[in-house]
Coordinates of C-alpha atoms (C1' of nucleotides) in Angstrom, one line a residue:
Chain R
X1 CA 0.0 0.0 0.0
X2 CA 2.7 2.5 0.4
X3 CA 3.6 4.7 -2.4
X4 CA 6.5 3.9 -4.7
X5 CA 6.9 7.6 -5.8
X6 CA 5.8 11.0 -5.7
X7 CA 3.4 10.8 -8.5
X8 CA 2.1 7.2 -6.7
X9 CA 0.9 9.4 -3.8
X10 CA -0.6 12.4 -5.3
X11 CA -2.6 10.1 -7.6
X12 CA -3.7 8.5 -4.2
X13 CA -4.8 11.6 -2.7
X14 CA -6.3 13.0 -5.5
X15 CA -8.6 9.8 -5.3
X16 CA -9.5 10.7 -1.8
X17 CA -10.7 14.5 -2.9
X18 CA -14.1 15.0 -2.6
X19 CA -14.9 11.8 -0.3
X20 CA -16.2 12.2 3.7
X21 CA -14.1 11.6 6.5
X22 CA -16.8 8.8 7.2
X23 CA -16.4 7.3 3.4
X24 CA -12.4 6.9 4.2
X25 CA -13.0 5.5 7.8
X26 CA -15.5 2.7 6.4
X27 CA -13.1 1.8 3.6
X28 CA -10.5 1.1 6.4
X29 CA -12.9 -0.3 8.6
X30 CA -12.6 2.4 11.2
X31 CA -14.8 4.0 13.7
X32 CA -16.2 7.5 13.6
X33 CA -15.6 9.8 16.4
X34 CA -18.6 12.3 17.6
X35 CA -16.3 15.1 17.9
X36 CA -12.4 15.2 18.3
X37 CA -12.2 16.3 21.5
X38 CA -10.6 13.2 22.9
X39 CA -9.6 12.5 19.1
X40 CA -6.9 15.4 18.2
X41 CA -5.4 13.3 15.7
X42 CA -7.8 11.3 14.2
X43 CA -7.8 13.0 10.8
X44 CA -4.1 12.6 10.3
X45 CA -4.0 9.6 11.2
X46 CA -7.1 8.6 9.0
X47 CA -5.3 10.0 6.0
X48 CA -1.6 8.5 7.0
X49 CA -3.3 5.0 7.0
X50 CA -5.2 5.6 3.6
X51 CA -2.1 6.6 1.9
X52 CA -0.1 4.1 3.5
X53 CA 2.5 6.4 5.4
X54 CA 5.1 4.8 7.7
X55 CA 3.6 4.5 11.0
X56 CA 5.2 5.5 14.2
X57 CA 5.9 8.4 16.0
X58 CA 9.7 8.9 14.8
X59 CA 11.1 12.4 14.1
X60 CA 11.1 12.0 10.6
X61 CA 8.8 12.6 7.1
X62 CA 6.3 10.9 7.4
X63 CA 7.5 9.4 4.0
X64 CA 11.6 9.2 3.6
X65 CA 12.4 7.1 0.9
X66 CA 10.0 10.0 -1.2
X67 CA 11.3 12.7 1.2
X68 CA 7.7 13.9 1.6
X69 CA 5.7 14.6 4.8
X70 CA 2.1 14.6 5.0
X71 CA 0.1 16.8 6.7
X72 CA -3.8 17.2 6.7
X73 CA -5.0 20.6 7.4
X74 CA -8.3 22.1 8.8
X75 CA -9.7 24.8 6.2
X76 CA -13.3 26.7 5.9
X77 CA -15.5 26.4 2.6
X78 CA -13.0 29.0 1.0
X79 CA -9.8 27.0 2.1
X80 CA -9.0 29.2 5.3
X81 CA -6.9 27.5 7.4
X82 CA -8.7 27.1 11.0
X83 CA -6.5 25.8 13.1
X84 CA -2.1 27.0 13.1
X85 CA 0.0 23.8 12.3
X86 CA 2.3 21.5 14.2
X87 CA 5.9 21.1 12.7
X88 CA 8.0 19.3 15.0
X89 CA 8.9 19.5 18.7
X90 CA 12.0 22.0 19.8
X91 CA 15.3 20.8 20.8
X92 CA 16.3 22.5 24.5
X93 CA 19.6 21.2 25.2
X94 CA 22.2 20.0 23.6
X95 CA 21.7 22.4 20.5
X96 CA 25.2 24.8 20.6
X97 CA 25.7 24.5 16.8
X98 CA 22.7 23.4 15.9
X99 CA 22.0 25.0 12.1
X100 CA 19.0 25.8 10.2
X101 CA 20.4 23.0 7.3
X102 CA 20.2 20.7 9.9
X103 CA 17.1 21.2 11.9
X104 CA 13.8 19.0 11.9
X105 CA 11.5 22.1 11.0
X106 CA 13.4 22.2 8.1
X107 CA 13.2 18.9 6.6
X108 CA 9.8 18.2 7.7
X109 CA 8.4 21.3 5.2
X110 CA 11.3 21.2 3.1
X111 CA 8.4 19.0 0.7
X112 CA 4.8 18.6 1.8
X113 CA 1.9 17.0 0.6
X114 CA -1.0 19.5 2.1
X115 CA -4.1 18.0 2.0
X116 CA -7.2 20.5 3.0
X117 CA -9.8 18.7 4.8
X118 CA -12.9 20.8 4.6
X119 CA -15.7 22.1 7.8
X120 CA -15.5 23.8 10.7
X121 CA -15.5 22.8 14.7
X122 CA -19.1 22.7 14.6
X123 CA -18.6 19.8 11.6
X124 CA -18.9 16.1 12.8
X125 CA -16.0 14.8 11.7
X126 CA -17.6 12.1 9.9
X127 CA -18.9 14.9 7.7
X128 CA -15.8 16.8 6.9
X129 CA -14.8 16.6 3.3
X130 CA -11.5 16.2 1.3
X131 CA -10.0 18.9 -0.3
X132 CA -7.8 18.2 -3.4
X133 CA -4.5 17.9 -2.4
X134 CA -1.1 20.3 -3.0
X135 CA 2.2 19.7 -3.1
X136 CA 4.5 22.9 -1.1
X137 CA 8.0 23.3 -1.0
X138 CA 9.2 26.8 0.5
X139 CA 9.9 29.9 -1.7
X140 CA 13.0 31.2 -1.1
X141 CA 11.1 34.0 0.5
X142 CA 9.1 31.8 2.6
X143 CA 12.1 29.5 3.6
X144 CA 13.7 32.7 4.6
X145 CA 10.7 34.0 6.4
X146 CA 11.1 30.3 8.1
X147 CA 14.7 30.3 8.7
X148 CA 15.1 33.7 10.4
X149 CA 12.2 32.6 13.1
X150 CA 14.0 29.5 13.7
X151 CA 17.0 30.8 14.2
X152 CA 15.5 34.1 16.6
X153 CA 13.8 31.1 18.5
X154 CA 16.7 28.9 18.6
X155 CA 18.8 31.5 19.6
X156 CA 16.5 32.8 22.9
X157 CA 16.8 29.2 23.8
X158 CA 20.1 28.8 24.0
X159 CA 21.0 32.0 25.9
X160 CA 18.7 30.7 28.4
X161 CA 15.6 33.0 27.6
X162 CA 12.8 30.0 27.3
X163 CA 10.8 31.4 29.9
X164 CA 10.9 34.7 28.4
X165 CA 9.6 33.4 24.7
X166 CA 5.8 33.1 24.0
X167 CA 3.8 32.3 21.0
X168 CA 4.1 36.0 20.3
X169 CA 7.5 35.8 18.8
X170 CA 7.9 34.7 15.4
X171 CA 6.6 36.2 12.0
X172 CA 5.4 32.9 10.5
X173 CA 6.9 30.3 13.2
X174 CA 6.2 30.0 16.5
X175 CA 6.9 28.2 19.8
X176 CA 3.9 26.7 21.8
X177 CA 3.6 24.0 24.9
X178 CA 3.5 20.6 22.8
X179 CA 2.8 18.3 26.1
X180 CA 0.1 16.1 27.6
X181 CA -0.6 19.0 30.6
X182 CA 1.2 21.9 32.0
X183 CA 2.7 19.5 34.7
X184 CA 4.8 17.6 31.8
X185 CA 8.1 18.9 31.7
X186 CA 11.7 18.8 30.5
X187 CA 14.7 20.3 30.8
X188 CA 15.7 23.2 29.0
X189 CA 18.6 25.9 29.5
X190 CA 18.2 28.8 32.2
X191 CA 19.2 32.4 32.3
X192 CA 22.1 31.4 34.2
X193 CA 22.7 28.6 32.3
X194 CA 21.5 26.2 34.9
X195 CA 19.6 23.3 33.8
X196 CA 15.8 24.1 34.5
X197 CA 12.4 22.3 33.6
X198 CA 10.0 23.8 31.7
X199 CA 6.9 22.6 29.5
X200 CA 8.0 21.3 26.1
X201 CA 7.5 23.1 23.5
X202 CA 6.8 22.6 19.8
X203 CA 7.2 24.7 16.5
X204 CA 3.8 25.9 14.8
X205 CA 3.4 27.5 11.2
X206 CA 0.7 30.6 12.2
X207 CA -2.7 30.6 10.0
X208 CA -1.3 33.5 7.9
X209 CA 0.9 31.7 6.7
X210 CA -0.1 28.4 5.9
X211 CA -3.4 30.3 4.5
X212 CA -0.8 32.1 1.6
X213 CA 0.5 29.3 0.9
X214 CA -3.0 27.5 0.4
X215 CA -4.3 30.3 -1.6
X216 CA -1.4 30.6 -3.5
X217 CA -1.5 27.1 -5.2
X218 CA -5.9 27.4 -5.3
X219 CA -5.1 30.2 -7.4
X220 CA -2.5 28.5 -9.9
Chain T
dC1 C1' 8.9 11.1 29.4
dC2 C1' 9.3 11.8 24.1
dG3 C1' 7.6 12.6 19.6
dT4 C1' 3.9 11.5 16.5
dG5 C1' -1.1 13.0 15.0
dA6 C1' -3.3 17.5 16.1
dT7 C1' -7.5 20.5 18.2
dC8 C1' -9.5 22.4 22.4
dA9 C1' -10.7 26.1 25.4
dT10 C1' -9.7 30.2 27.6
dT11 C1' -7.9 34.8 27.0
dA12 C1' -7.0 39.2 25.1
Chain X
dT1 C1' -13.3 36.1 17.2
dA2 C1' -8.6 35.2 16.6
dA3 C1' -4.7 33.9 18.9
dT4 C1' -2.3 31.9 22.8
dG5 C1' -1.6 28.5 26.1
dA6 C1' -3.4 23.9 27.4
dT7 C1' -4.7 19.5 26.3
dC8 C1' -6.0 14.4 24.4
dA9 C1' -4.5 9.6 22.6
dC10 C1' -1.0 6.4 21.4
dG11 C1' 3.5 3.6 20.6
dG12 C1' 7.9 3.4 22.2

DNA sequence: CCGTGATCATTA
DNA sequence: TAATGATCACGG
């Protein structure tokens, strides 16, 4: 089932546009959540399984041999983005040296395979529909819009100013908790340089971005 | 706990 | 009402 190229994949997703969340899951032989309250990541996972990505929850594209990472994405009737998206989770220690070339925001958008899934909260998610699918891989503008938040972020980190970042910093990146509660933590740098614990934290594409990105390929 | 898949729910 | 901070499930 799992792709043997590129064109293997979009040709799978593009099979999938237009069906119901609750079309896909009986295909599969899935259940239907009510709502996704307890059930963040059904969708992606819905859509990994029905285009046969690698399971597992392993810092890497969801499809390395095609160096390609999936992501499903929440978008209104006119393909606004509703909800900001999850890239990867941030490295706290350990990352003196650590360049953009080499980070996992990087390769995780350095080629993805959007695919839209339209409704809003209010939408069972049974009833949501796919969107047609796009492939994205940066601008040189938008990689550099990407690389100079990373390496702002990256860089507060690292002198020890965690506690002073929010989601606030960040033109098209920012750093959010990524945790089960606020009482998970992990150790991260202090202003000292002391070794504290703080809430993990992960990187997020904001809505303006992803939703130029989106409205730059509907319009092409 | 960590990192995957994300969305929820409260705040500003 | 959009954005920020908090949260849910799962395999390892």
């Amino acid at each position: 089932m799992r792709p043997l190229d590129r064109a293997a994949l979009l040709h799978s997703a593009e099979q999938l546009t237009g069906l119901s969340l609750a079309e896909i899951a009986q295909q599969l032989g899935l259940s239907v959540p009510e709502n996704l309250r307890r059930d963040k990541g059904w969708i992606g996972q819905l859509l990994e399984l029905a285009l046969g990505a690698s399971a597992g929850s392993k810092p890497e594209q969801d499809f390395p041999e095609l160096g390609v990472e999936l992501k499903t994405i929440p978008v209104d009737e006119r393909g606004k983005p509703l909800e900001t998206t999850f890239v990867s989770v941030a490295p706290l220690t350990g990352i003196s040296g650590l360049r953009w070339q080499d980070s996992n925001v990087r390769n995780k958008l350095s080629c993805v395979l959007w695919i839209p899934i339209i409704g809003t909260r209010q939408t069972p998610p049974g009833e949501r529909i796919v969107g047609p699918p796009l492939w994205w891989q940066p601008t040189a503008e938008e990689e550099q819009l990407l690389r100079q938040d990373w390496e702002e972020i990256m860089e507060l980190i690292s002198l020890g100013q965690i506690q002073t970042l929010s989601a606030r910093h960040g033109q098209v990146l920012q750093l959010r908790p990524k945790a089960a509660n606020s009482k998970a933590l992990t150790e991260a740098v202090g202003a000292q340089g002391q070794p504290i614990m703080t809430l993990p934290r992960g990187f997020y594409l904001k809505t303006g971005f992803t939703a130029a990105l989106l409205a730059r390929h509907f319009m092409i």
